[in-house]
PDB file of C-alpha atoms in Angstrom:
ATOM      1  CA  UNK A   1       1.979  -5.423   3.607  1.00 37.00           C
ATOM      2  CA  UNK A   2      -0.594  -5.474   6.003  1.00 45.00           C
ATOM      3  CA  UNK A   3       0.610  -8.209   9.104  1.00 48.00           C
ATOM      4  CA  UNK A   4      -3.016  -9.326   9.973  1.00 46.00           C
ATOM      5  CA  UNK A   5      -3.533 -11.052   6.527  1.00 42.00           C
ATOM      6  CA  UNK A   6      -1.318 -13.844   8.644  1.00 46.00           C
ATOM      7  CA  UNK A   7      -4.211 -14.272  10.544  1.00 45.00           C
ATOM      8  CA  UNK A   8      -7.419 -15.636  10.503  1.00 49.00           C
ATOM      9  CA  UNK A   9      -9.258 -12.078   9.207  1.00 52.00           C
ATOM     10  CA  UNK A  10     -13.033 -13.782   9.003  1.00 56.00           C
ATOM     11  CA  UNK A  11     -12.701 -13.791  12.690  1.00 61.00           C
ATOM     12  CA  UNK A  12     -11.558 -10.200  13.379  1.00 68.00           C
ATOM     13  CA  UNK A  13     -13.027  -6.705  12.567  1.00 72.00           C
ATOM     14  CA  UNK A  14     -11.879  -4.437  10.067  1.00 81.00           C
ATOM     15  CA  UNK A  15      -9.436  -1.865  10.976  1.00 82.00           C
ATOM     16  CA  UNK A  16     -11.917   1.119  11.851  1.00 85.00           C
ATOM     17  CA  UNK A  17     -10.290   3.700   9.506  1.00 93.00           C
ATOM     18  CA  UNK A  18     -11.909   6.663   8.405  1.00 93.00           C
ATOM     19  CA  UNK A  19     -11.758   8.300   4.820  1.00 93.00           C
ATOM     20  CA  UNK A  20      -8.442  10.521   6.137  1.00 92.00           C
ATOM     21  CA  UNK A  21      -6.781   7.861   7.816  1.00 94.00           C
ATOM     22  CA  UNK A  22      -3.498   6.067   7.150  1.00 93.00           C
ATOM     23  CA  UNK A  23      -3.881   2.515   6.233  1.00 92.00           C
ATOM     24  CA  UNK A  24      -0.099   1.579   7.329  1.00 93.00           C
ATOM     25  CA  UNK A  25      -0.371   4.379  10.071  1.00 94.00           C
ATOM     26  CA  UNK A  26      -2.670   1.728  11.779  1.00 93.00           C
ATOM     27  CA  UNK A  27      -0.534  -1.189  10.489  1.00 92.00           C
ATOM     28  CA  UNK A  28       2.222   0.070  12.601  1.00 92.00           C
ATOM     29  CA  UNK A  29       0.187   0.585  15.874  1.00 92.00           C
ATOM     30  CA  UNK A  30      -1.111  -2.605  15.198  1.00 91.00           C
ATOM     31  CA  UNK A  31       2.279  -3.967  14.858  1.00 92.00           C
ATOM     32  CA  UNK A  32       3.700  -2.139  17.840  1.00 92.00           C
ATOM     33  CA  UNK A  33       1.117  -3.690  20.178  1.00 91.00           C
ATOM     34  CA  UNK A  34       1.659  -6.969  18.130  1.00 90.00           C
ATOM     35  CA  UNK A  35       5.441  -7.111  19.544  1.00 90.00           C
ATOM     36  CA  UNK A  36       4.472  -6.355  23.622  1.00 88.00           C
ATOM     37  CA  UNK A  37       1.530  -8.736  23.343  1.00 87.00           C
ATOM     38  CA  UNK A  38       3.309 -11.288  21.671  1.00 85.00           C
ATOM     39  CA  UNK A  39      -0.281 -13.715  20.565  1.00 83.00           C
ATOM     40  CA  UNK A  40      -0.123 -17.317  20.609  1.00 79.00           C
ATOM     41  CA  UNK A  41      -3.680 -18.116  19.341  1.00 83.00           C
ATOM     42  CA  UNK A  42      -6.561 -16.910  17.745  1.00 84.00           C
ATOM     43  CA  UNK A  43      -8.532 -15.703  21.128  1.00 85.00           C
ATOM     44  CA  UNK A  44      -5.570 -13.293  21.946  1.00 87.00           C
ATOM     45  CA  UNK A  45      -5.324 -12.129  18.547  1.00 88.00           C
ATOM     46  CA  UNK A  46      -9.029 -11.344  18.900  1.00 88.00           C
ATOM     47  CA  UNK A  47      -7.965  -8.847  21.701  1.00 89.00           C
ATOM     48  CA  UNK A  48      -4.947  -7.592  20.347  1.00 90.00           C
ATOM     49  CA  UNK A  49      -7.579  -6.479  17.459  1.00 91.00           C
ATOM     50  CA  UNK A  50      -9.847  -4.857  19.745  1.00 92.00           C
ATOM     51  CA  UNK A  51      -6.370  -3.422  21.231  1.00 92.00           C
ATOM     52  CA  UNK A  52      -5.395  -1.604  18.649  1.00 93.00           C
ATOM     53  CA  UNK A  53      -8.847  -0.822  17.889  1.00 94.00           C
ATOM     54  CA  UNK A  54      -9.208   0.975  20.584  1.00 94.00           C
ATOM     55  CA  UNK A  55      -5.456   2.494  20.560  1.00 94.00           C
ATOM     56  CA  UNK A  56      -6.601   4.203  17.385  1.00 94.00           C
ATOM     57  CA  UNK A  57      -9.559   5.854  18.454  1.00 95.00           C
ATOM     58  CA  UNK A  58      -7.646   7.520  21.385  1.00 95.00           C
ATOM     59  CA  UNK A  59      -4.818   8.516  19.502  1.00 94.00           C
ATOM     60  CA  UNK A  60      -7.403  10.059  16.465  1.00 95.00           C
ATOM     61  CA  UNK A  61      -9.416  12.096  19.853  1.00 96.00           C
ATOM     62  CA  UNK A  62      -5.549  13.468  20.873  1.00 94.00           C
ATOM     63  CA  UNK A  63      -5.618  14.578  17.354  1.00 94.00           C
ATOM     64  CA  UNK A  64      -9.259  16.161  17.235  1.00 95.00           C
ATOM     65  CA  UNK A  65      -8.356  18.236  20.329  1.00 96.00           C
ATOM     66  CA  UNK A  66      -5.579  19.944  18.808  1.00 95.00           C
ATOM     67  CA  UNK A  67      -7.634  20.050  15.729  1.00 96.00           C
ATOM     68  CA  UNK A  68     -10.351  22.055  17.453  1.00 97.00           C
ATOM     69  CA  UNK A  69      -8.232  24.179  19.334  1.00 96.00           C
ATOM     70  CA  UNK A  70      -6.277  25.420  16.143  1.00 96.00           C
ATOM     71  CA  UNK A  71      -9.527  25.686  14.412  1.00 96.00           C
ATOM     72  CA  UNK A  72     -11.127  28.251  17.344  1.00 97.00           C
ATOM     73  CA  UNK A  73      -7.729  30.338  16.674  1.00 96.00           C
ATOM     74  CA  UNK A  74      -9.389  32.716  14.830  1.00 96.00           C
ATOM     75  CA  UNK A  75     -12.850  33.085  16.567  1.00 96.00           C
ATOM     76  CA  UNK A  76     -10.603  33.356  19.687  1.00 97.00           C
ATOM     77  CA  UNK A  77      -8.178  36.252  18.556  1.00 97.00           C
ATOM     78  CA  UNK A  78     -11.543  38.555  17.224  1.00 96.00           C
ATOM     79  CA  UNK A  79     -13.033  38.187  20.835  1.00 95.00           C
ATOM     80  CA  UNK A  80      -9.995  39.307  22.280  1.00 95.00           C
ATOM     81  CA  UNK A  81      -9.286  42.277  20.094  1.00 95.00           C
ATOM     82  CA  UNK A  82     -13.089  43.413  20.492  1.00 95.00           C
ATOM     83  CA  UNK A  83     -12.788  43.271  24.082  1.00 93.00           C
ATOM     84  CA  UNK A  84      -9.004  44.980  24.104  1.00 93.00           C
ATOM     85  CA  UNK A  85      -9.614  47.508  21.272  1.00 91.00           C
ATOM     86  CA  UNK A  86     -12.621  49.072  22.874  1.00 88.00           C
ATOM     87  CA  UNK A  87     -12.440  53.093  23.527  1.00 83.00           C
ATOM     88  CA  UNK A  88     -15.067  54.852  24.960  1.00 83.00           C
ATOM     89  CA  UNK A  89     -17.556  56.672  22.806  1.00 84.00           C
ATOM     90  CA  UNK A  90     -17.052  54.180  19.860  1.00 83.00           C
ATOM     91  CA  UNK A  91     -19.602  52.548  18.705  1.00 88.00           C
ATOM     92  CA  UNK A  92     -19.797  49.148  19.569  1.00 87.00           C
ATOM     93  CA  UNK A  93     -20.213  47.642  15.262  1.00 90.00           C
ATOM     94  CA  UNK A  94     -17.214  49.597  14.446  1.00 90.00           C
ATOM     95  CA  UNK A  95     -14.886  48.510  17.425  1.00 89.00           C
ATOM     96  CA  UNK A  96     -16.317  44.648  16.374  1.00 93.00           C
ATOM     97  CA  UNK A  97     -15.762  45.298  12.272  1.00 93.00           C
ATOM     98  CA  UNK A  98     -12.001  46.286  13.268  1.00 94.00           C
ATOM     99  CA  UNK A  99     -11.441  43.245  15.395  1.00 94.00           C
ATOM    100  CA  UNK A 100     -13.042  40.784  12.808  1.00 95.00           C
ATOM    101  CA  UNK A 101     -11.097  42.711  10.165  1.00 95.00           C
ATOM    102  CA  UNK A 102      -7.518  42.242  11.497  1.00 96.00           C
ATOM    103  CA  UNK A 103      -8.368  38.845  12.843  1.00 96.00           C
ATOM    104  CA  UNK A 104      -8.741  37.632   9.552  1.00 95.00           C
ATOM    105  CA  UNK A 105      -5.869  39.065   8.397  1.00 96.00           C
ATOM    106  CA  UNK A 106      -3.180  37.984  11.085  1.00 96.00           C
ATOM    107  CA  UNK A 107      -3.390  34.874   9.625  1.00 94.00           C
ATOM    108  CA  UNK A 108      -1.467  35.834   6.353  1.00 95.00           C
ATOM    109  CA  UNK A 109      -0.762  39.604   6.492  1.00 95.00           C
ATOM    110  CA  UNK A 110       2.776  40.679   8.574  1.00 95.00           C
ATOM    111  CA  UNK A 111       1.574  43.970   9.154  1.00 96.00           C
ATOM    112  CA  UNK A 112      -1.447  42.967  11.053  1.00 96.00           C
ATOM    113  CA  UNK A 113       0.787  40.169  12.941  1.00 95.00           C
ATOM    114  CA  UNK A 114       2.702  43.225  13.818  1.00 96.00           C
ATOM    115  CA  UNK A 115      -0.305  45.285  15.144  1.00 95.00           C
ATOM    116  CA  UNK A 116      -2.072  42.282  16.913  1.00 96.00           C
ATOM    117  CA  UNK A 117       1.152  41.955  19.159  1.00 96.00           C
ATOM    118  CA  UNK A 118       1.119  45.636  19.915  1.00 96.00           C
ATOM    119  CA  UNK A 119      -2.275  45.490  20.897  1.00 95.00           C
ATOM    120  CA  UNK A 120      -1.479  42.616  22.907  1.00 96.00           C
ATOM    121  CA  UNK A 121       1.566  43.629  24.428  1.00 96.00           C
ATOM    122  CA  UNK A 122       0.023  46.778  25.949  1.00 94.00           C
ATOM    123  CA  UNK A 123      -2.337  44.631  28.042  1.00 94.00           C
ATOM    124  CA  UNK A 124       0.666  42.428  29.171  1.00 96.00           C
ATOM    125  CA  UNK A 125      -0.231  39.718  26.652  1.00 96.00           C
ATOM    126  CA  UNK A 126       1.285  37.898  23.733  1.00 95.00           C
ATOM    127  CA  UNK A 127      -0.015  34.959  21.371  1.00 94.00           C
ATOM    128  CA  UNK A 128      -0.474  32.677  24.035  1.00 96.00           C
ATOM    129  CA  UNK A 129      -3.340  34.319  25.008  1.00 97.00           C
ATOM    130  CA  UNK A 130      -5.438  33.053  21.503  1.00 96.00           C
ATOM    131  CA  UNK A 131      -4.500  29.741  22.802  1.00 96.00           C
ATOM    132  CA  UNK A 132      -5.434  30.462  25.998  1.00 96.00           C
ATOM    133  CA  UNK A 133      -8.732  32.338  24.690  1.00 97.00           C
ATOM    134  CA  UNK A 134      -9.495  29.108  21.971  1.00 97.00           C
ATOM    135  CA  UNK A 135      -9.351  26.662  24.649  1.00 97.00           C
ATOM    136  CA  UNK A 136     -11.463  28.772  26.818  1.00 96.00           C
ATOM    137  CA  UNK A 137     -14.099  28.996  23.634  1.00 96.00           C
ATOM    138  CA  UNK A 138     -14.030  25.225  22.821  1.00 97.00           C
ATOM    139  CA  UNK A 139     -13.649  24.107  26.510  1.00 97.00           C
ATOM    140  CA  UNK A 140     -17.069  22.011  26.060  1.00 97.00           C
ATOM    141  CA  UNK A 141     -16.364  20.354  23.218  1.00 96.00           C
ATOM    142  CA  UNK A 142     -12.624  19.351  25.212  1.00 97.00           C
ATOM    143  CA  UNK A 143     -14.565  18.356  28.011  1.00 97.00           C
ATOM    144  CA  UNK A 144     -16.712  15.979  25.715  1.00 97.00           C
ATOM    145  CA  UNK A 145     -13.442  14.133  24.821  1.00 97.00           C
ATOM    146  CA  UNK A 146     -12.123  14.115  27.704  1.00 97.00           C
ATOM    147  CA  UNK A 147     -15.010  11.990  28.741  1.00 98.00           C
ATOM    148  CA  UNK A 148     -14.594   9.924  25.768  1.00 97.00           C
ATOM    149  CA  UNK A 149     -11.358   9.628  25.948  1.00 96.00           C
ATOM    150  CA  UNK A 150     -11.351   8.581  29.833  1.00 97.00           C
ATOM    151  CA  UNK A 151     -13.957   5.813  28.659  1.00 97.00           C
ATOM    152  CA  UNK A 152     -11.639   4.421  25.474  1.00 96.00           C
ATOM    153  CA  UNK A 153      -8.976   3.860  28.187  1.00 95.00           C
ATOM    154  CA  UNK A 154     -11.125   2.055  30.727  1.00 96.00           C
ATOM    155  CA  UNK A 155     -11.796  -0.153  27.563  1.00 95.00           C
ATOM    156  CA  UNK A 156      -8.185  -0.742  26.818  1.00 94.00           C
ATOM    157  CA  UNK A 157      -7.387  -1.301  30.435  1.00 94.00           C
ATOM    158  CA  UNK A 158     -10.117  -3.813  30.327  1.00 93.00           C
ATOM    159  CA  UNK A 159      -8.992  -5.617  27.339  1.00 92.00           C
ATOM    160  CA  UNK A 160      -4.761  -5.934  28.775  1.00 91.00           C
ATOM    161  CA  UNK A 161      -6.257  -7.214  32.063  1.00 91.00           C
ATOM    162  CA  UNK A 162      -8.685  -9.751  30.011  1.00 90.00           C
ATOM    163  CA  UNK A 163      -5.311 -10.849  27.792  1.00 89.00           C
ATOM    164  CA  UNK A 164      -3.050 -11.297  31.516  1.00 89.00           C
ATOM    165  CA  UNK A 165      -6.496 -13.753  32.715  1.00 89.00           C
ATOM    166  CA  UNK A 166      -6.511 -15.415  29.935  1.00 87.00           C
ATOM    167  CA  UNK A 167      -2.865 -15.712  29.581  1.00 84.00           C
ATOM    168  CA  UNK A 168      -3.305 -16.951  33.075  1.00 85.00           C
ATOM    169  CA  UNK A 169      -6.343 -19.070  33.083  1.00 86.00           C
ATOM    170  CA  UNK A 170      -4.166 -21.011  30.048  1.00 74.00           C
ATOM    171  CA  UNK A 171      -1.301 -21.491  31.990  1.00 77.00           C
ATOM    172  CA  UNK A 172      -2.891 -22.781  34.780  1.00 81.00           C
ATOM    173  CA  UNK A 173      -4.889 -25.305  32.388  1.00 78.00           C
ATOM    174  CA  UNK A 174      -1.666 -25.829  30.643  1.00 73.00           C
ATOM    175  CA  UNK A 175      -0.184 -27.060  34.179  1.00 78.00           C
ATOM    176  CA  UNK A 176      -2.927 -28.691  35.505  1.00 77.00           C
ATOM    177  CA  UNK A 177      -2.994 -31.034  32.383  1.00 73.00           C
ATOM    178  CA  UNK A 178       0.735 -31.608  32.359  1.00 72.00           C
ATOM    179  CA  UNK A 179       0.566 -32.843  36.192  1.00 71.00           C
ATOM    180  CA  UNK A 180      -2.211 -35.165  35.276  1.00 73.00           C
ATOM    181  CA  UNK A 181      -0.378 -36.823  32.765  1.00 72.00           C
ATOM    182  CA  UNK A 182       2.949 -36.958  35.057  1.00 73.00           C
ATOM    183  CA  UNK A 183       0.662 -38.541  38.025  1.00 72.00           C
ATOM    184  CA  UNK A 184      -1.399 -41.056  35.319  1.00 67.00           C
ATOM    185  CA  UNK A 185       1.888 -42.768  34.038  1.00 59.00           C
ATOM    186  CA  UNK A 186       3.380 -46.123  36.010  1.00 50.00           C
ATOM    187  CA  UNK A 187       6.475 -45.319  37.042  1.00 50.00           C
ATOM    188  CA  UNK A 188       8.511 -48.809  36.974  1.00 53.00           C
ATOM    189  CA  UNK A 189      10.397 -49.564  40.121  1.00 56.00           C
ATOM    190  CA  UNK A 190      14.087 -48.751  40.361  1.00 50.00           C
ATOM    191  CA  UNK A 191      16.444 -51.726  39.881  1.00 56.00           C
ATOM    192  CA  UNK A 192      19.066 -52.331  42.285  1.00 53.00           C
ATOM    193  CA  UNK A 193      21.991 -53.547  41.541  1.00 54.00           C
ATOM    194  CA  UNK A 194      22.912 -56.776  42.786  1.00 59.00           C
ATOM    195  CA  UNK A 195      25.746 -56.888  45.673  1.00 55.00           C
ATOM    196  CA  UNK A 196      29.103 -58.831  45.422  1.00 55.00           C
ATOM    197  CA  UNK A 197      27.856 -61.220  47.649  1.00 54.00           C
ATOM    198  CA  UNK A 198      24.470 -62.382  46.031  1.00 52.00           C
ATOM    199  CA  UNK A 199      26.806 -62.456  42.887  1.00 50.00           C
ATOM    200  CA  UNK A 200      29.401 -65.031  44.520  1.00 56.00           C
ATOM    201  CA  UNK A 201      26.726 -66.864  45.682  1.00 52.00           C
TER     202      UNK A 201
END
């Protein structure tokens, strides 16, 4: 059961899922935050909402970047067969037809696993080197989320600092009004007990 039904919900945003996304995947960041920020009142459970907001968006960009680096895997392993299978005199469409060829096929045929790491190996390589070759072919689109990613956590830092001010601001209100009230009551005098002698007397 989603936690921020407690809540006043009017007052907050939606959880910014997208079609692929995991409803109680974001329930449990949510939650997770929920227990180190601890809200007291509606104006820090508006922040906790951006919070995890924000939490979700840089976790879903960590995702995309393995996403797109998986995804270049192939494109990466033809340009490095095309450039490592070349001989002299061949033509340049059959030396790129034989790398797109057992490209493709690495992917779900053993024997052409087998003969991609022989080709590699003789250069001094092994399947690293598509890794190596797909971040090198995406390393624009990394660098875009980078960026994006460096901005979503100046936003979250933004946010924590805004929740420790206000956190602060309130307990310094919180004080303030407490000392008023000490300083604004009569305080009756003290009664002194009366001495033997007055008592004799």
């Amino acid at each position: 059961m989603v936690r921020r039904i407690r809540i006043q919900t009017s007052l907050l945003p939606k959880p910014p899922l997208l079609i692929s996304e995991s409803a109680e995947e974001f329930d449990a960041v949510y939650e997770a935050l929920e227990r180190e920020i601890k809200p007291g009142g509606i104006i820090v459970q508006m922040y906790l909402a951006d919070i995890s907001s924000i939490m979700w968006e840089i976790l879903r960009l960590w995702r995309c970047k393995a996403v797109i680096i998986n995804a270049a895997r192939r494109t990466a392993l033809q340009h490095l067969l095309y450039r490592l299978l070349a001989v002299p005199g061949r033509s340049l469409r059959a030396n790129s037809e034989e790398a797109e060829d057992l490209a493709l096929r690495w992917f779900t045929d053993r024997e052409a696993k087998k003969q991609v790491a022989e080709v590699l190996g003789q250069f001094g390589l092994d399947e690293s080197a598509i890794e190596a070759e797909a971040i090198r072919c995406v390393s624009s689109d990394l660098e875009l989320l980078d960026r994006m990613l460096a901005s979503l956590e100046s936003r979250r830092d933004k946010a924590l600092r805004r929740v420790a001010e206000y956190r602060g601001s309130l307990a310094r209100q919180l004080r303030e009004s407490a000392d008023r009230l000490i300083e604004g009551q009569v305080v009756p005098p003290l009664q002194l007990a009366p001495s033997k002698k007055s008592a004799q007397a």
